[in-house]
Short mmCIF file of C-alpha atoms in Angstrom, two decimals:
data_model
loop_
_atom_site.label_atom_id
_atom_site.label_comp_id
_atom_site.label_asym_id
_atom_site.label_seq_id
_atom_site.Cartn_x
_atom_site.Cartn_y
_atom_site.Cartn_z
CA MET A 1 96.93 187.27 94.53
CA ASN A 2 98.04 185.23 97.61
CA LEU A 3 101.36 183.74 96.68
CA LYS A 4 102.19 182.37 100.24
CA THR A 5 101.34 179.17 102.16
CA VAL A 6 102.56 177.37 105.15
CA LEU A 7 103.04 173.65 105.16
CA GLY A 8 104.35 171.64 108.12
CA GLY A 9 105.46 174.82 109.88
CA VAL A 10 107.56 175.93 106.84
CA SER A 11 106.69 179.15 105.05
CA TYR A 12 106.76 179.15 101.18
CA THR A 13 106.52 182.33 99.13
CA PHE A 14 106.46 182.56 95.38
CA ALA A 15 107.52 185.71 93.49
CA ASP A 16 104.89 185.65 90.73
CA LEU A 17 102.35 183.53 88.97
CA LYS A 18 105.05 182.27 86.68
CA GLU A 19 107.01 180.83 89.50
CA VAL A 20 103.91 179.25 90.84
CA MET A 21 102.90 177.58 87.61
CA ALA A 22 106.53 176.19 87.13
CA LYS A 23 106.94 174.81 90.63
CA ALA A 24 103.45 173.18 90.71
CA ASN A 25 104.52 171.10 87.75
CA GLU A 26 105.23 167.57 87.99
CA GLU A 27 108.90 166.68 87.75
CA LYS A 28 110.25 167.45 84.25
CA SER A 29 113.99 167.36 83.32
CA GLY A 30 113.28 170.24 80.91
CA ASP A 31 111.88 172.47 83.80
CA ARG A 32 115.05 171.59 85.75
CA LEU A 33 117.37 172.40 82.74
CA ALA A 34 115.52 175.88 82.60
CA GLY A 35 116.02 176.48 86.36
CA VAL A 36 112.30 176.85 86.97
CA ALA A 37 111.62 173.42 88.73
CA ALA A 38 110.58 173.10 92.39
CA GLU A 39 113.76 172.15 94.42
CA THR A 40 112.00 169.67 96.54
CA VAL A 41 108.70 167.66 96.74
CA GLN A 42 107.55 169.92 99.56
CA GLU A 43 108.01 173.03 97.52
CA ARG A 44 106.04 171.45 94.69
CA ILE A 45 103.15 170.58 97.00
CA ALA A 46 103.38 174.21 98.32
CA ALA A 47 103.09 175.50 94.81
CA LYS A 48 100.09 173.35 94.04
CA THR A 49 98.35 174.52 97.16
CA VAL A 50 98.92 178.07 96.20
CA LEU A 51 97.82 177.50 92.56
CA SER A 52 94.66 175.65 93.65
CA GLU A 53 93.49 178.69 95.49
CA LEU A 54 94.17 181.23 92.83
CA LEU A 55 91.11 182.56 90.85
CA LEU A 56 90.91 182.01 87.15
CA SER A 57 90.56 185.80 86.83
CA ASP A 58 93.99 185.94 88.67
CA ILE A 59 95.54 183.96 85.76
CA ARG A 60 93.92 185.88 83.02
CA ASN A 61 94.86 189.27 84.76
CA ASN A 62 98.49 188.23 85.10
CA PRO A 63 99.55 187.14 81.48
CA LEU A 64 102.79 185.17 81.50
CA ILE A 65 103.61 186.75 78.12
CA PRO A 66 101.92 190.07 77.61
CA ILE A 67 99.66 190.50 74.40
CA GLU A 68 101.80 193.64 73.37
CA THR A 69 104.79 191.44 72.78
CA ASP A 70 103.53 188.06 71.61
CA GLU A 71 101.06 187.04 68.92
CA VAL A 72 100.22 183.67 70.43
CA SER A 73 99.12 185.49 73.50
CA ARG A 74 96.97 187.99 71.44
CA ILE A 75 95.36 184.98 69.57
CA ILE A 76 94.63 183.11 72.85
CA GLU A 77 93.16 186.26 74.52
CA GLY A 78 91.14 187.20 71.51
CA ASP A 79 89.46 183.82 71.23
CA ILE A 80 88.05 183.85 74.76
CA ASN A 81 84.22 183.79 74.98
CA GLU A 82 83.48 186.72 77.38
CA ARG A 83 80.13 185.55 78.43
CA ILE A 84 81.30 182.18 79.54
CA TYR A 85 84.40 183.59 81.14
CA GLY A 86 82.32 185.96 83.07
CA GLU A 87 80.34 183.12 84.59
CA ILE A 88 83.42 181.26 85.86
CA LYS A 89 86.13 184.00 86.37
CA ASN A 90 85.66 183.81 90.14
CA TRP A 91 86.14 180.12 90.45
CA SER A 92 89.46 178.87 92.05
CA VAL A 93 91.62 176.49 90.04
CA ALA A 94 90.54 173.85 92.50
CA GLU A 95 86.98 174.53 91.74
CA LEU A 96 87.57 174.15 88.01
CA ARG A 97 89.28 170.79 88.59
CA GLU A 98 86.15 169.63 90.67
CA TYR A 99 83.96 170.74 88.02
CA ILE A 100 85.75 169.02 85.20
CA LEU A 101 85.73 165.68 87.26
CA SER A 102 82.22 165.91 88.48
CA ASN A 103 79.92 163.01 87.58
CA GLU A 104 77.23 165.60 86.38
CA VAL A 105 79.60 167.14 83.83
CA GLY A 106 80.02 165.66 80.45
CA ASP A 107 81.08 166.26 76.79
CA ARG A 108 78.59 169.26 76.30
CA GLU A 109 79.49 171.07 79.49
CA LEU A 110 83.28 170.75 78.96
CA LYS A 111 83.16 171.84 75.43
CA ARG A 112 81.16 174.85 76.43
CA ILE A 113 83.43 176.00 79.58
CA SER A 114 86.51 175.47 77.31
CA ARG A 115 85.48 178.51 75.40
CA GLY A 116 85.83 180.67 78.49
CA LEU A 117 89.22 179.32 79.50
CA ASN A 118 92.63 180.56 78.36
CA SER A 119 95.60 178.11 77.77
CA GLU A 120 97.24 179.17 81.08
CA MET A 121 94.02 178.20 82.96
CA ILE A 122 93.95 174.80 81.36
CA ALA A 123 97.50 174.30 82.13
CA ALA A 124 96.98 175.33 85.70
CA VAL A 125 94.13 172.63 86.26
CA ALA A 126 96.34 169.99 84.67
CA LYS A 127 98.93 170.54 87.16
CA LEU A 128 96.47 169.79 89.96
CA MET A 129 95.39 166.35 88.36
CA SER A 130 96.63 162.86 88.89
CA ASN A 131 97.28 160.56 85.92
CA LEU A 132 93.87 158.90 86.54
CA ASP A 133 92.22 162.33 86.61
CA LEU A 134 93.71 163.14 83.34
CA VAL A 135 92.50 160.03 81.62
CA HIS A 136 89.02 160.29 83.26
CA ALA A 137 88.47 163.96 82.16
CA ALA A 138 89.83 163.61 78.68
CA ASN A 139 87.57 160.60 78.08
CA LYS A 140 84.51 162.64 78.61
CA VAL A 141 85.16 164.87 75.50
CA GLU A 142 84.28 163.70 71.92
CA ILE A 143 85.89 165.87 69.24
CA LEU A 144 84.76 165.22 65.63
CA THR A 145 86.53 166.69 62.68
CA THR A 146 86.13 166.24 58.96
CA CYS A 147 88.61 166.51 56.03
CA ASN A 148 87.80 163.74 53.48
CA ILE A 149 86.25 161.61 56.26
CA THR A 150 85.02 162.15 59.75
CA ILE A 151 87.20 160.93 62.72
CA GLY A 152 86.97 161.10 66.61
CA GLN A 153 83.80 159.20 67.36
CA LYS A 154 83.28 157.51 70.63
CA GLY A 155 84.30 153.91 70.38
CA THR A 156 86.89 154.50 67.72
CA ILE A 157 90.66 155.09 67.59
CA ALA A 158 91.98 156.49 64.37
CA SER A 159 95.55 156.26 63.35
CA ARG A 160 98.30 157.89 61.26
CA LEU A 161 100.03 155.68 58.91
CA GLN A 162 103.67 156.88 58.71
CA PRO A 163 105.58 155.01 55.94
CA ASN A 164 108.68 157.10 56.14
CA HIS A 165 111.65 156.10 53.97
CA PRO A 166 115.52 157.05 54.46
CA THR A 167 115.73 158.14 50.74
CA ASP A 168 112.18 159.10 50.05
CA ASN A 169 112.11 156.15 47.69
CA VAL A 170 108.39 155.83 46.47
CA ASP A 171 108.48 152.11 46.18
CA GLY A 172 109.83 151.60 49.71
CA MET A 173 107.17 153.98 50.90
CA ILE A 174 104.33 152.28 49.08
CA ALA A 175 105.49 148.96 50.50
CA SER A 176 105.17 150.35 54.13
CA LEU A 177 101.86 151.95 53.16
CA LYS A 178 100.55 148.66 51.93
CA GLU A 179 101.52 146.89 55.09
CA GLY A 180 99.87 149.48 57.42
CA LEU A 181 96.69 149.47 55.31
CA SER A 182 96.57 145.63 55.62
CA TYR A 183 96.29 146.27 59.43
CA GLY A 184 93.54 148.75 59.18
CA VAL A 185 95.79 151.74 59.85
CA GLY A 186 95.69 155.05 58.27
CA ASP A 187 92.17 156.75 58.68
CA ALA A 188 93.50 159.90 60.45
CA VAL A 189 96.21 160.50 57.81
CA ILE A 190 98.75 158.81 55.41
CA GLY A 191 101.55 161.22 56.49
CA ILE A 192 105.21 161.10 55.34
CA ASN A 193 108.16 162.95 56.85
CA PRO A 194 110.29 163.64 53.88
CA VAL A 195 114.16 163.46 53.94
CA ASP A 196 114.24 166.00 51.13
CA ASP A 197 112.34 169.19 51.81
CA SER A 198 112.30 170.47 48.23
CA VAL A 199 109.11 171.30 46.39
CA GLU A 200 109.77 168.54 43.87
CA SER A 201 110.32 165.82 46.36
CA VAL A 202 107.06 166.80 48.14
CA LYS A 203 105.17 166.91 44.97
CA ARG A 204 106.32 163.45 44.15
CA LEU A 205 105.40 161.93 47.44
CA LEU A 206 101.97 163.67 47.42
CA GLN A 207 101.17 162.46 43.93
CA ALA A 208 102.37 158.96 44.69
CA THR A 209 100.07 158.64 47.81
CA LYS A 210 97.23 160.28 46.08
CA ASP A 211 97.33 157.91 43.07
CA PHE A 212 97.47 154.87 45.37
CA MET A 213 94.46 156.26 47.50
CA ASN A 214 92.49 156.92 44.23
CA GLU A 215 93.23 153.50 42.79
CA TRP A 216 92.01 151.79 45.75
CA GLU A 217 89.34 154.24 46.72
CA ILE A 218 90.87 154.77 50.19
CA PRO A 219 88.65 157.17 52.31
CA ALA A 220 91.47 158.72 54.30
CA GLN A 221 93.79 161.93 53.92
CA ASN A 222 97.28 162.35 52.65
CA CYS A 223 100.05 164.81 53.76
CA VAL A 224 103.65 165.39 53.42
CA LEU A 225 105.17 166.82 56.54
CA ALA A 226 107.65 169.35 54.96
CA HIS A 227 107.79 172.91 56.10
CA VAL A 228 104.51 174.84 55.50
CA THR A 229 105.97 176.97 52.71
CA THR A 230 107.28 174.02 50.77
CA GLN A 231 103.87 172.40 50.92
CA MET A 232 102.23 175.68 49.85
CA LYS A 233 104.55 175.81 46.77
CA ALA A 234 103.89 172.22 45.93
CA ILE A 235 99.93 172.88 46.00
CA GLU A 236 100.37 175.87 44.02
CA GLN A 237 102.12 173.75 41.42
CA GLY A 238 99.39 171.32 41.31
CA ALA A 239 100.32 168.75 44.02
CA PRO A 240 97.35 166.88 45.43
CA ALA A 241 97.52 167.59 49.16
CA ASP A 242 94.52 167.03 51.43
CA MET A 243 95.94 168.98 54.36
CA ILE A 244 98.76 171.26 55.31
CA PHE A 245 101.03 170.39 58.22
CA GLN A 246 103.19 172.50 60.44
CA SER A 247 105.01 172.05 63.77
CA ILE A 248 104.06 174.89 66.11
CA ALA A 249 105.20 176.45 69.47
CA GLY A 250 103.70 178.26 72.35
CA THR A 251 105.45 181.62 71.82
CA GLU A 252 105.93 184.00 68.97
CA VAL A 253 109.77 183.84 69.25
CA ALA A 254 109.66 180.08 69.09
CA ASN A 255 107.42 180.13 66.11
CA ARG A 256 109.70 182.43 64.41
CA SER A 257 112.45 179.97 64.89
CA PHE A 258 110.37 177.45 63.04
CA GLY A 259 110.02 180.00 60.16
CA ILE A 260 106.36 180.60 60.89
CA SER A 261 104.00 183.25 61.93
CA ALA A 262 100.22 183.56 62.72
CA GLU A 263 99.77 185.24 59.26
CA LEU A 264 101.55 182.42 57.54
CA ILE A 265 99.46 179.75 58.93
CA ALA A 266 96.20 181.67 58.13
CA GLU A 267 97.58 182.04 54.47
CA ALA A 268 98.32 178.28 54.42
CA LYS A 269 94.88 177.34 55.63
CA ASP A 270 93.36 179.75 53.03
CA LEU A 271 95.38 178.06 50.26
CA ALA A 272 94.48 174.47 51.49
CA LEU A 273 90.72 175.35 51.40
CA LYS A 274 91.02 176.93 47.91
CA GLN A 275 93.50 174.62 46.26
CA GLY A 276 93.97 171.71 48.27
CA THR A 277 92.37 168.25 47.54
CA GLY A 278 90.77 167.82 51.01
CA SER A 279 87.00 168.21 51.17
CA GLY A 280 87.18 169.91 54.68
CA PRO A 281 86.20 172.01 56.36
CA GLN A 282 89.13 171.11 58.47
CA VAL A 283 92.32 170.96 56.45
CA MET A 284 95.17 171.88 58.89
CA TYR A 285 97.48 169.38 60.90
CA PHE A 286 99.54 170.67 63.65
CA GLU A 287 102.30 168.86 65.68
CA THR A 288 103.62 169.85 69.26
CA GLY A 289 105.83 168.57 71.95
CA GLN A 290 106.78 169.62 75.51
CA GLY A 291 110.20 171.29 75.44
CA SER A 292 110.33 172.80 71.87
CA GLU A 293 110.23 176.37 73.30
CA LEU A 294 113.16 175.64 75.66
CA SER A 295 115.23 174.07 72.78
CA ALA A 296 114.59 177.19 70.78
CA GLU A 297 115.70 179.43 73.61
CA ALA A 298 112.26 181.08 73.56
CA HIS A 299 110.50 179.94 76.87
CA PHE A 300 110.69 183.26 78.82
CA GLY A 301 111.28 181.35 82.08
CA ILE A 302 107.81 179.51 81.63
CA ASP A 303 107.54 175.84 82.33
CA GLN A 304 107.24 173.43 79.51
CA LEU A 305 103.61 172.18 80.38
CA THR A 306 102.23 175.68 80.29
CA LEU A 307 103.97 176.50 77.01
CA GLU A 308 102.50 173.31 75.56
CA SER A 309 99.11 174.34 76.47
CA ARG A 310 99.70 177.68 74.83
CA ASN A 311 100.43 175.45 71.60
CA TYR A 312 96.85 174.31 71.71
CA GLY A 313 95.42 177.74 72.15
CA PHE A 314 97.25 178.83 69.10
CA ALA A 315 96.19 175.68 67.22
CA ARG A 316 92.56 175.94 67.95
CA HIS A 317 92.43 179.39 66.36
CA TYR A 318 92.79 177.65 62.93
CA ASP A 319 90.21 174.86 63.40
CA PRO A 320 92.50 171.92 62.60
CA PHE A 321 91.59 168.30 61.39
CA ILE A 322 94.21 166.86 63.66
CA VAL A 323 96.74 167.81 66.27
CA ASN A 324 99.37 165.48 67.97
CA THR A 325 102.06 165.89 70.40
CA VAL A 326 105.22 163.95 69.75
CA VAL A 327 105.55 163.13 73.41
CA GLY A 328 109.08 161.47 73.74
CA PHE A 329 110.79 162.64 70.62
CA ILE A 330 112.78 165.68 71.61
CA GLY A 331 114.99 163.79 74.17
CA PRO A 332 115.81 163.28 77.93
CA GLU A 333 116.86 166.87 78.32
CA TYR A 334 113.11 167.71 78.45
CA LEU A 335 111.52 164.39 79.52
CA TYR A 336 114.05 162.24 81.26
CA ASP A 337 112.40 158.78 81.61
CA SER A 338 109.35 156.79 81.01
CA LYS A 339 107.48 158.29 83.96
CA GLN A 340 107.93 161.74 82.72
CA VAL A 341 106.90 160.74 79.07
CA ILE A 342 103.78 159.01 80.36
CA ARG A 343 102.88 161.99 82.43
CA ALA A 344 103.43 164.39 79.47
CA GLY A 345 101.48 162.31 77.20
CA LEU A 346 98.38 162.39 79.44
CA GLU A 347 98.93 166.02 80.12
CA ASP A 348 99.04 167.06 76.47
CA HIS A 349 96.09 164.89 75.56
CA PHE A 350 93.90 166.37 78.39
CA MET A 351 94.93 169.92 77.62
CA GLY A 352 94.37 169.45 73.76
CA LYS A 353 90.90 167.98 74.40
CA MET A 354 90.15 170.79 76.87
CA HIS A 355 90.85 173.30 74.01
CA GLY A 356 88.31 171.42 71.96
CA LEU A 357 91.05 170.00 69.68
CA PRO A 358 91.10 166.56 67.80
CA MET A 359 94.09 165.37 69.94
CA GLY A 360 96.39 162.58 68.89
CA VAL A 361 99.72 161.35 70.34
CA ASP A 362 102.80 160.10 68.74
CA ILE A 363 103.67 157.56 71.60
CA CYS A 364 107.28 157.43 71.16
CA TYR A 365 110.81 157.63 72.64
CA THR A 366 114.40 158.28 71.21
CA ASN A 367 117.18 155.80 71.71
CA HIS A 368 118.95 157.80 74.33
CA ILE A 369 116.03 158.36 76.80
CA ARG A 370 115.29 156.07 79.83
CA ALA A 371 112.38 154.22 78.30
CA ASP A 372 111.62 151.15 76.31
CA GLN A 373 108.79 149.46 74.27
CA ASN A 374 106.92 148.33 77.33
CA ASP A 375 106.73 151.97 78.59
CA ILE A 376 105.28 153.40 75.44
CA GLU A 377 102.76 150.35 75.32
CA ASN A 378 101.75 151.45 78.84
CA LEU A 379 101.10 154.81 77.51
CA GLY A 380 99.27 153.35 74.62
CA VAL A 381 96.80 151.70 76.94
CA LEU A 382 96.31 154.82 79.00
CA LEU A 383 95.57 156.93 76.18
CA SER A 384 93.27 154.43 74.61
CA ALA A 385 91.37 154.55 77.90
CA ALA A 386 91.37 158.33 77.77
CA GLY A 387 89.75 158.44 74.26
CA VAL A 388 92.53 159.51 72.29
CA ASN A 389 91.49 160.62 68.76
CA PHE A 390 94.34 158.93 66.90
CA ILE A 391 97.80 157.32 67.35
CA ILE A 392 100.87 157.47 65.05
CA SER A 393 102.16 154.13 63.90
CA THR A 394 105.37 153.12 61.88
CA PRO A 395 106.53 149.79 60.37
CA MET A 396 107.47 147.44 63.42
CA GLY A 397 107.42 150.60 65.62
CA ASP A 398 110.81 151.68 64.27
CA ASP A 399 111.04 154.74 62.11
CA VAL A 400 114.22 154.13 60.05
CA MET A 401 114.31 157.62 58.71
CA LEU A 402 113.78 159.71 61.90
CA ASN A 403 115.55 157.18 63.93
CA TYR A 404 113.02 156.87 66.86
CA GLN A 405 110.66 154.23 68.26
CA SER A 406 106.89 154.71 68.03
CA MET A 407 103.84 152.30 68.08
CA SER A 408 103.65 149.81 65.35
CA TYR A 409 100.94 148.84 63.03
CA HIS A 410 100.49 145.60 65.13
CA ASP A 411 100.09 147.89 68.28
CA ILE A 412 97.30 149.76 66.83
CA ALA A 413 95.34 146.59 65.93
CA THR A 414 96.01 145.26 69.46
CA LEU A 415 94.83 148.43 71.26
CA LEU A 416 91.63 148.47 69.01
CA ARG A 417 90.94 144.78 69.86
CA THR A 418 91.73 145.03 73.54
CA PHE A 419 89.42 148.08 74.06
CA GLY A 420 86.60 146.83 71.79
CA LYS A 421 87.13 149.83 69.54
CA THR A 422 87.35 150.11 65.70
CA PRO A 423 88.65 152.66 63.13
CA SER A 424 86.51 155.50 62.13
CA PRO A 425 83.16 154.49 60.52
CA GLU A 426 83.90 155.42 56.88
CA TYR A 427 87.32 153.72 57.17
CA LEU A 428 85.83 150.60 58.68
CA LYS A 429 83.42 150.26 55.94
CA TRP A 430 86.21 150.42 53.32
CA LEU A 431 88.28 147.84 55.32
CA GLU A 432 85.32 145.48 55.37
CA LYS A 433 84.90 145.87 51.72
CA MET A 434 88.68 144.99 51.24
CA GLY A 435 88.16 141.94 53.46
CA ILE A 436 90.74 143.26 55.97
CA TYR A 437 87.94 143.57 58.63
CA GLU A 438 85.07 141.28 59.31
CA ASN A 439 82.31 141.86 61.91
CA GLY A 440 84.09 144.92 63.41
CA ARG A 441 87.50 143.17 63.92
CA LEU A 442 90.47 142.15 61.77
CA SER A 443 89.93 139.21 59.33
CA ALA A 444 92.18 136.31 58.59
CA ARG A 445 93.44 138.34 55.68
CA ALA A 446 94.72 141.14 57.79
CA GLY A 447 98.46 141.81 57.74
CA ASP A 448 98.85 140.44 54.20
CA PRO A 449 99.95 143.44 51.99
CA THR A 450 99.53 141.43 48.79
CA ILE A 451 95.72 142.39 49.17
CA PHE A 452 97.00 145.48 47.31
CA THR A 453 98.15 143.61 44.22
CA ARG A 454 96.16 143.64 41.00
#
């Protein structure tokens, strides 16, 4: 590999692919914290120049984490389609970028080529793209998945209804659930983050949401976002779970810190297919976020964008129903301000789509980050233009249990109306039956939770 370039009369030399990848990344506080970021704008441009000229085969032949020491690397490597890879292995990263952005290349071509790419290749091309490039490229890809219903169709934006409660009180959760449903939210999943990670608490929340869904014939999916092992025990004891959830990471060591392994995720999927209440075939839900490997001290000197892309290589092995990045949740140590959060959200969405994943985003920020509601609304607009599969929403955009700010039920409705989109077709049909939607848009009854009073 040529790891040298001269810009403006100054020579730049990089030690290895890992350094080139890291220093070609857009500014991220997490990379600076890890000591892998470019020191100057000029050095970043030099790294991008070197990266653009590398071949895809260079990236595959120089793994950042060898397959002998990391099961995530083994999964990513094992899932490559060798025939498709053989057709493109001599492309440069710049040529891959031009192909992705070409007017002649659309959904079918990008889905096909993605099968010959590993996660590091997808990360590399993301580093060469502008924000508009990331929006345009991701919008080409339509990923459909089915659990109880099908989501991801062009012209739709699905949503996760997140009715968290600070004490897991069922009545409080149901009150938030009713309000969200009254705004047409919830087709991706009714997903609750529990305070109490015990099996009994998870069973209680799953049963309560499933009873409500059955009573009102709601065509959606339920999930309680406890640790995967807790959910598995709840399902084995008869709890009605449509999907199994787990946060994942881009290295084996980071996954171990989460208490998971590839074998455990495979067991969970098998259990969900055999004993879960989701129709399938997709029954898994994964969550990610740039910086998680660094926070677990398991990043191996690799930049956070590249590690995030490895998350998606791991995730696609299990054919999930939904995946989302929680883009501003970890904190300013990893994404310092709104500019970094917006960039990361667009990168994650693009990389997920290029892995063939049904990619959603929790467009959010914590109270100690340099961002505000206007910033995440801006990202909501950009991701809607990019064709995001689903967005997470909380009551009034304020999660009182996790203590962070996200999109509100109202925000989802506004984005749908602004872009002329609707919820997924099966869910829209139910919303129209309930009188919440009329003629493809919210009705006068929308926003009234007393709709769900008998």
